[in-house]
Amino acid sequence: LVCGETGPDGTYSLPVVIGSRVDYVDLTYHGHEFIPSPESTFESGMVIEEGYYGDNDFVDVEKARVIVEIVGGLCDKRLGTSTVHMKIVGCDWNKVATPQPGDLKTFTQTDPTQIYNNVPAHLLDIQVTDIKNSNGERISLIYNFFQEPQPLVRTIDLRNTNAADEAIEKVEESENPTNTSKGIAEEDELKGDTAESLATIKEEEDKGMNLVRFQYDGKLMLEFETTGDELACTRDSSKYEGADSLHVLPYMTGFRITIKPKYEIIAGEVYCDIVDDNLKLRVINGVGIDDNEGFDEFLVE
């Protein structure tokens, strides 16, 4: 048994004794599967003689799946038809370059969430290289957010995700949750709980280890509402410096103010009224005590 390690560029050297027979090369890398490359000269059962044995190359053929979300805000709104690009970190495969020497391998995504199977089980750089509306026109605001001044790249490690899948499969085999029933309520309930637990584990595994999310929030807007508004004329506030809206309320009367934040993702089309829990609004109240007659009595009431 002869062991060795590959170098940073993937090359390796093994000091095999002359006269030895090499039946196989066992490569270990995150439990991945390797096969001889098309150009490889490796043959199982070769007997080593004096000399140099090169071109015994192997290819990592392990695949994984990745979930890509391209959404508008926390509402997960659909933005359009996106072009998704993936490449292996540190590898020239499918690299974006200027000028581009050849066609890039890209994916077209029409739904907010899409599962991509059979992608290389490695460190992947993923980016959205284009996004278009239903007329095939680029949505410039969203495109600029993902690409300008430099591309928004998400990096995900898929080298070990299949290990989690295999662990789940082993649990499935050992538990063997089926639709058969023995007529015993407790056992039937246990089987149901087991199947549900496995489904939950799978969902969490997908959403955790395999998920890449691109979220465009757009422009934050505030809607202002108040009770008792008696303004019957135009609401043009342009002649009042710093005012966005005008409201007329009865004097010495209580009122309630409601502020509704929402994001304008695509003007006139897509909005989201779910905001992040960390969003903070500062409200300056200019309504209060005045010197006019009757205020003290109003305050007592």
PDB file of C-alpha atoms in Angstrom, residues 78-274:
ATOM      1  CA  ARG A  78     -41.029  36.832  -8.667  1.00  0.00           C
ATOM      2  CA  LEU A  79     -38.697  39.330 -10.344  1.00  0.00           C
ATOM      3  CA  GLY A  80     -38.522  38.049 -13.911  1.00  0.00           C
ATOM      4  CA  THR A  81     -36.555  35.591 -16.037  1.00  0.00           C
ATOM      5  CA  SER A  82     -33.020  35.325 -14.685  1.00  0.00           C
ATOM      6  CA  THR A  83     -29.773  34.038 -16.144  1.00  0.00           C
ATOM      7  CA  VAL A  84     -27.778  32.132 -13.524  1.00  0.00           C
ATOM      8  CA  HIS A  85     -24.046  31.456 -13.866  1.00  0.00           C
ATOM      9  CA  MET A  86     -22.047  28.928 -11.822  1.00  0.00           C
ATOM     10  CA  LYS A  87     -18.321  28.171 -11.685  1.00  0.00           C
ATOM     11  CA  ILE A  88     -15.942  26.209  -9.476  1.00  0.00           C
ATOM     12  CA  VAL A  89     -13.905  28.448  -7.178  1.00  0.00           C
ATOM     13  CA  GLY A  90     -10.267  28.656  -8.284  1.00  0.00           C
ATOM     14  CA  CYS A  91     -10.949  26.900 -11.589  1.00  0.00           C
ATOM     15  CA  ASP A  92     -11.051  28.338 -15.104  1.00  0.00           C
ATOM     16  CA  TRP A  93     -14.050  26.145 -15.931  1.00  0.00           C
ATOM     17  CA  ASN A  94     -16.934  28.389 -17.019  1.00  0.00           C
ATOM     18  CA  LYS A  95     -15.071  31.508 -15.897  1.00  0.00           C
ATOM     19  CA  VAL A  96     -16.446  34.958 -16.722  1.00  0.00           C
ATOM     20  CA  ALA A  97     -13.756  36.908 -18.554  1.00  0.00           C
ATOM     21  CA  THR A  98     -13.382  40.088 -20.621  1.00  0.00           C
ATOM     22  CA  PRO A  99     -13.254  39.458 -23.492  1.00  0.00           C
ATOM     23  CA  GLN A 100     -15.125  36.178 -23.172  1.00  0.00           C
ATOM     24  CA  PRO A 101     -13.129  33.456 -24.997  1.00  0.00           C
ATOM     25  CA  GLY A 102     -16.146  31.185 -25.443  1.00  0.00           C
ATOM     26  CA  ASP A 103     -19.779  30.624 -24.567  1.00  0.00           C
ATOM     27  CA  LEU A 104     -20.592  30.403 -20.876  1.00  0.00           C
ATOM     28  CA  LYS A 105     -22.691  27.593 -19.503  1.00  0.00           C
ATOM     29  CA  THR A 106     -25.645  29.320 -17.864  1.00  0.00           C
ATOM     30  CA  PHE A 107     -29.103  28.416 -16.596  1.00  0.00           C
ATOM     31  CA  THR A 108     -32.402  30.165 -17.223  1.00  0.00           C
ATOM     32  CA  GLN A 109     -34.575  30.549 -14.123  1.00  0.00           C
ATOM     33  CA  THR A 110     -38.184  31.649 -14.430  1.00  0.00           C
ATOM     34  CA  ASP A 111     -39.432  30.823 -10.920  1.00  0.00           C
ATOM     35  CA  PRO A 112     -38.348  32.523  -7.677  1.00  0.00           C
ATOM     36  CA  THR A 113     -36.953  29.194  -6.433  1.00  0.00           C
ATOM     37  CA  GLN A 114     -35.344  26.527  -8.567  1.00  0.00           C
ATOM     38  CA  ILE A 115     -33.446  23.318  -7.785  1.00  0.00           C
ATOM     39  CA  TYR A 116     -30.367  22.539  -9.874  1.00  0.00           C
ATOM     40  CA  ASN A 117     -29.320  18.895  -9.812  1.00  0.00           C
ATOM     41  CA  ASN A 118     -26.023  17.380 -10.953  1.00  0.00           C
ATOM     42  CA  VAL A 119     -23.830  20.427 -10.385  1.00  0.00           C
ATOM     43  CA  PRO A 120     -20.173  19.872  -9.384  1.00  0.00           C
ATOM     44  CA  ALA A 121     -19.893  18.965  -5.694  1.00  0.00           C
ATOM     45  CA  HIS A 122     -17.320  21.654  -4.965  1.00  0.00           C
ATOM     46  CA  LEU A 123     -17.030  25.256  -3.857  1.00  0.00           C
ATOM     47  CA  LEU A 124     -19.210  27.116  -6.358  1.00  0.00           C
ATOM     48  CA  ASP A 125     -19.448  30.796  -7.205  1.00  0.00           C
ATOM     49  CA  ILE A 126     -22.989  31.665  -8.282  1.00  0.00           C
ATOM     50  CA  GLN A 127     -24.225  34.955  -9.700  1.00  0.00           C
ATOM     51  CA  VAL A 128     -27.185  36.417 -11.592  1.00  0.00           C
ATOM     52  CA  THR A 129     -25.808  37.712 -14.883  1.00  0.00           C
ATOM     53  CA  ASP A 130     -29.057  39.028 -16.345  1.00  0.00           C
ATOM     54  CA  ILE A 131     -32.753  39.474 -15.558  1.00  0.00           C
ATOM     55  CA  LYS A 132     -35.537  40.313 -18.005  1.00  0.00           C
ATOM     56  CA  ASN A 133     -39.253  41.058 -17.935  1.00  0.00           C
ATOM     57  CA  SER A 134     -42.002  39.277 -19.863  1.00  0.00           C
ATOM     58  CA  ASN A 135     -41.175  41.342 -22.983  1.00  0.00           C
ATOM     59  CA  GLY A 136     -37.571  40.157 -22.978  1.00  0.00           C
ATOM     60  CA  GLU A 137     -36.289  43.559 -21.842  1.00  0.00           C
ATOM     61  CA  ARG A 138     -33.608  43.875 -19.190  1.00  0.00           C
ATOM     62  CA  ILE A 139     -34.858  45.175 -15.837  1.00  0.00           C
ATOM     63  CA  SER A 140     -32.104  47.714 -15.336  1.00  0.00           C
ATOM     64  CA  LEU A 141     -32.600  48.536 -11.644  1.00  0.00           C
ATOM     65  CA  ILE A 142     -32.459  44.897 -10.599  1.00  0.00           C
ATOM     66  CA  TYR A 143     -29.662  44.060 -13.064  1.00  0.00           C
ATOM     67  CA  ASN A 144     -27.562  46.937 -11.709  1.00  0.00           C
ATOM     68  CA  PHE A 145     -28.156  45.749  -8.147  1.00  0.00           C
ATOM     69  CA  PHE A 146     -26.817  42.272  -8.971  1.00  0.00           C
ATOM     70  CA  GLN A 147     -24.008  43.371 -11.332  1.00  0.00           C
ATOM     71  CA  GLU A 148     -22.921  46.950 -10.616  1.00  0.00           C
ATOM     72  CA  PRO A 149     -20.386  48.235  -9.682  1.00  0.00           C
ATOM     73  CA  GLN A 150     -19.203  44.632  -9.385  1.00  0.00           C
ATOM     74  CA  PRO A 151     -21.096  41.320  -9.595  1.00  0.00           C
ATOM     75  CA  LEU A 152     -22.849  40.042  -6.478  1.00  0.00           C
ATOM     76  CA  VAL A 153     -21.371  36.552  -6.122  1.00  0.00           C
ATOM     77  CA  ARG A 154     -22.581  33.960  -3.618  1.00  0.00           C
ATOM     78  CA  THR A 155     -20.150  31.176  -2.717  1.00  0.00           C
ATOM     79  CA  ILE A 156     -21.492  27.852  -1.460  1.00  0.00           C
ATOM     80  CA  ASP A 157     -19.644  24.741  -0.308  1.00  0.00           C
ATOM     81  CA  LEU A 158     -21.259  21.643  -1.824  1.00  0.00           C
ATOM     82  CA  ARG A 159     -18.393  19.244  -1.109  1.00  0.00           C
ATOM     83  CA  ASN A 160     -20.121  17.512   1.815  1.00  0.00           C
ATOM     84  CA  THR A 161     -23.831  17.934   1.071  1.00  0.00           C
ATOM     85  CA  ASN A 162     -24.170  14.396  -0.290  1.00  0.00           C
ATOM     86  CA  ALA A 163     -22.927  13.023   3.029  1.00  0.00           C
ATOM     87  CA  ALA A 164     -26.034  14.490   4.656  1.00  0.00           C
ATOM     88  CA  ASP A 165     -28.203  12.899   1.950  1.00  0.00           C
ATOM     89  CA  GLU A 166     -26.620   9.510   2.569  1.00  0.00           C
ATOM     90  CA  ALA A 167     -27.180   9.825   6.308  1.00  0.00           C
ATOM     91  CA  ILE A 168     -30.860  10.538   5.712  1.00  0.00           C
ATOM     92  CA  GLU A 169     -31.131   7.562   3.353  1.00  0.00           C
ATOM     93  CA  LYS A 170     -29.638   5.259   5.990  1.00  0.00           C
ATOM     94  CA  VAL A 171     -32.172   6.498   8.544  1.00  0.00           C
ATOM     95  CA  GLU A 172     -34.944   5.904   6.001  1.00  0.00           C
ATOM     96  CA  GLU A 173     -33.767   2.354   5.443  1.00  0.00           C
ATOM     97  CA  SER A 174     -33.498   1.575   9.145  1.00  0.00           C
ATOM     98  CA  GLU A 175     -36.803   3.183  10.085  1.00  0.00           C
ATOM     99  CA  ASN A 176     -38.561   2.058   6.890  1.00  0.00           C
ATOM    100  CA  PRO A 177     -41.640   4.271   7.245  1.00  0.00           C
ATOM    101  CA  THR A 178     -44.299   2.726   5.002  1.00  0.00           C
ATOM    102  CA  ASN A 179     -47.972   3.089   4.339  1.00  0.00           C
ATOM    103  CA  THR A 180     -48.744  -0.356   5.709  1.00  0.00           C
ATOM    104  CA  SER A 181     -50.642  -0.660   8.975  1.00  0.00           C
ATOM    105  CA  LYS A 182     -50.793  -3.362  11.609  1.00  0.00           C
ATOM    106  CA  GLY A 183     -53.926  -1.874  13.096  1.00  0.00           C
ATOM    107  CA  ILE A 184     -52.017  -0.800  16.205  1.00  0.00           C
ATOM    108  CA  ALA A 185     -52.601   2.904  16.761  1.00  0.00           C
ATOM    109  CA  GLU A 186     -49.351   3.532  18.622  1.00  0.00           C
ATOM    110  CA  GLU A 187     -47.185   1.935  15.917  1.00  0.00           C
ATOM    111  CA  ASP A 188     -49.068   3.666  13.112  1.00  0.00           C
ATOM    112  CA  GLU A 189     -48.618   7.007  14.853  1.00  0.00           C
ATOM    113  CA  LEU A 190     -44.891   6.319  15.324  1.00  0.00           C
ATOM    114  CA  LYS A 191     -44.488   5.550  11.619  1.00  0.00           C
ATOM    115  CA  GLY A 192     -46.265   8.758  10.730  1.00  0.00           C
ATOM    116  CA  ASP A 193     -44.047  10.767  13.058  1.00  0.00           C
ATOM    117  CA  THR A 194     -40.916   9.128  11.614  1.00  0.00           C
ATOM    118  CA  ALA A 195     -41.888   9.902   8.024  1.00  0.00           C
ATOM    119  CA  GLU A 196     -42.755  13.481   8.978  1.00  0.00           C
ATOM    120  CA  SER A 197     -39.445  13.901  10.809  1.00  0.00           C
ATOM    121  CA  LEU A 198     -37.483  12.662   7.796  1.00  0.00           C
ATOM    122  CA  ALA A 199     -39.336  15.075   5.537  1.00  0.00           C
ATOM    123  CA  THR A 200     -38.517  17.916   7.925  1.00  0.00           C
ATOM    124  CA  ILE A 201     -34.845  16.921   8.025  1.00  0.00           C
ATOM    125  CA  LYS A 202     -34.701  16.884   4.231  1.00  0.00           C
ATOM    126  CA  GLU A 203     -36.325  20.295   3.988  1.00  0.00           C
ATOM    127  CA  GLU A 204     -33.994  21.812   6.582  1.00  0.00           C
ATOM    128  CA  GLU A 205     -30.984  20.233   4.876  1.00  0.00           C
ATOM    129  CA  ASP A 206     -32.011  21.690   1.534  1.00  0.00           C
ATOM    130  CA  LYS A 207     -32.760  25.112   2.947  1.00  0.00           C
ATOM    131  CA  GLY A 208     -29.575  25.160   4.980  1.00  0.00           C
ATOM    132  CA  MET A 209     -26.656  23.511   3.236  1.00  0.00           C
ATOM    133  CA  ASN A 210     -27.811  23.800  -0.385  1.00  0.00           C
ATOM    134  CA  LEU A 211     -29.458  27.235  -0.514  1.00  0.00           C
ATOM    135  CA  VAL A 212     -28.189  30.351  -2.285  1.00  0.00           C
ATOM    136  CA  ARG A 213     -30.422  33.431  -2.075  1.00  0.00           C
ATOM    137  CA  PHE A 214     -30.412  36.611  -4.139  1.00  0.00           C
ATOM    138  CA  GLN A 215     -32.847  39.167  -2.705  1.00  0.00           C
ATOM    139  CA  TYR A 216     -33.685  42.549  -4.204  1.00  0.00           C
ATOM    140  CA  ASP A 217     -35.659  44.773  -1.827  1.00  0.00           C
ATOM    141  CA  GLY A 218     -36.149  47.847  -3.998  1.00  0.00           C
ATOM    142  CA  LYS A 219     -37.188  51.219  -2.592  1.00  0.00           C
ATOM    143  CA  LEU A 220     -38.672  51.588   0.881  1.00  0.00           C
ATOM    144  CA  MET A 221     -41.886  53.609   0.908  1.00  0.00           C
ATOM    145  CA  LEU A 222     -44.155  54.743   3.742  1.00  0.00           C
ATOM    146  CA  GLU A 223     -47.933  55.074   3.634  1.00  0.00           C
ATOM    147  CA  PHE A 224     -49.399  57.479   6.186  1.00  0.00           C
ATOM    148  CA  GLU A 225     -52.970  57.183   7.424  1.00  0.00           C
ATOM    149  CA  THR A 226     -54.810  59.104  10.147  1.00  0.00           C
ATOM    150  CA  THR A 227     -58.313  58.976  11.552  1.00  0.00           C
ATOM    151  CA  GLY A 228     -60.584  62.013  11.279  1.00  0.00           C
ATOM    152  CA  ASP A 229     -58.969  63.475   8.164  1.00  0.00           C
ATOM    153  CA  GLU A 230     -61.332  66.193   6.838  1.00  0.00           C
ATOM    154  CA  LEU A 231     -59.226  67.453   3.970  1.00  0.00           C
ATOM    155  CA  ALA A 232     -61.625  67.704   1.044  1.00  0.00           C
ATOM    156  CA  CYS A 233     -59.464  69.779  -1.281  1.00  0.00           C
ATOM    157  CA  THR A 234     -56.402  68.795  -3.251  1.00  0.00           C
ATOM    158  CA  ARG A 235     -53.637  66.946  -1.422  1.00  0.00           C
ATOM    159  CA  ASP A 236     -50.849  68.642  -3.372  1.00  0.00           C
ATOM    160  CA  SER A 237     -48.110  69.271  -0.827  1.00  0.00           C
ATOM    161  CA  SER A 238     -45.494  70.665  -3.209  1.00  0.00           C
ATOM    162  CA  LYS A 239     -45.884  74.235  -1.914  1.00  0.00           C
ATOM    163  CA  TYR A 240     -45.163  73.114   1.657  1.00  0.00           C
ATOM    164  CA  GLU A 241     -41.458  72.613   2.118  1.00  0.00           C
ATOM    165  CA  GLY A 242     -40.582  69.153   3.442  1.00  0.00           C
ATOM    166  CA  ALA A 243     -44.191  67.881   3.312  1.00  0.00           C
ATOM    167  CA  ASP A 244     -45.158  64.661   1.555  1.00  0.00           C
ATOM    168  CA  SER A 245     -48.892  64.792   2.341  1.00  0.00           C
ATOM    169  CA  LEU A 246     -51.482  67.161   3.854  1.00  0.00           C
ATOM    170  CA  HIS A 247     -54.160  66.350   6.453  1.00  0.00           C
ATOM    171  CA  VAL A 248     -56.816  68.468   8.170  1.00  0.00           C
ATOM    172  CA  LEU A 249     -58.052  67.328  11.609  1.00  0.00           C
ATOM    173  CA  PRO A 250     -60.671  68.805  13.953  1.00  0.00           C
ATOM    174  CA  TYR A 251     -59.065  70.941  16.653  1.00  0.00           C
ATOM    175  CA  MET A 252     -58.887  69.500  20.180  1.00  0.00           C
ATOM    176  CA  THR A 253     -59.814  66.027  18.945  1.00  0.00           C
ATOM    177  CA  GLY A 254     -57.871  62.809  19.440  1.00  0.00           C
ATOM    178  CA  PHE A 255     -56.628  60.927  16.380  1.00  0.00           C
ATOM    179  CA  ARG A 256     -54.716  57.798  15.519  1.00  0.00           C
ATOM    180  CA  ILE A 257     -51.819  57.621  13.082  1.00  0.00           C
ATOM    181  CA  THR A 258     -50.858  54.487  11.139  1.00  0.00           C
ATOM    182  CA  ILE A 259     -47.594  54.198   9.213  1.00  0.00           C
ATOM    183  CA  LYS A 260     -47.398  51.321   6.727  1.00  0.00           C
ATOM    184  CA  PRO A 261     -43.933  50.593   5.307  1.00  0.00           C
ATOM    185  CA  LYS A 262     -43.619  48.684   2.049  1.00  0.00           C
ATOM    186  CA  TYR A 263     -41.010  48.132  -0.639  1.00  0.00           C
ATOM    187  CA  GLU A 264     -41.486  49.154  -4.239  1.00  0.00           C
ATOM    188  CA  ILE A 265     -39.664  46.380  -6.106  1.00  0.00           C
ATOM    189  CA  ILE A 266     -40.884  47.041  -9.637  1.00  0.00           C
ATOM    190  CA  ALA A 267     -42.772  50.343  -9.941  1.00  0.00           C
ATOM    191  CA  GLY A 268     -46.469  49.848 -10.591  1.00  0.00           C
ATOM    192  CA  GLU A 269     -46.149  46.051 -10.574  1.00  0.00           C
ATOM    193  CA  VAL A 270     -44.421  44.392  -7.645  1.00  0.00           C
ATOM    194  CA  TYR A 271     -44.552  45.482  -3.993  1.00  0.00           C
ATOM    195  CA  CYS A 272     -43.737  43.807  -0.684  1.00  0.00           C
ATOM    196  CA  ASP A 273     -45.228  44.807   2.668  1.00  0.00           C
ATOM    197  CA  ILE A 274     -43.006  42.518   4.779  1.00  0.00           C
TER     198      ILE A 274
END
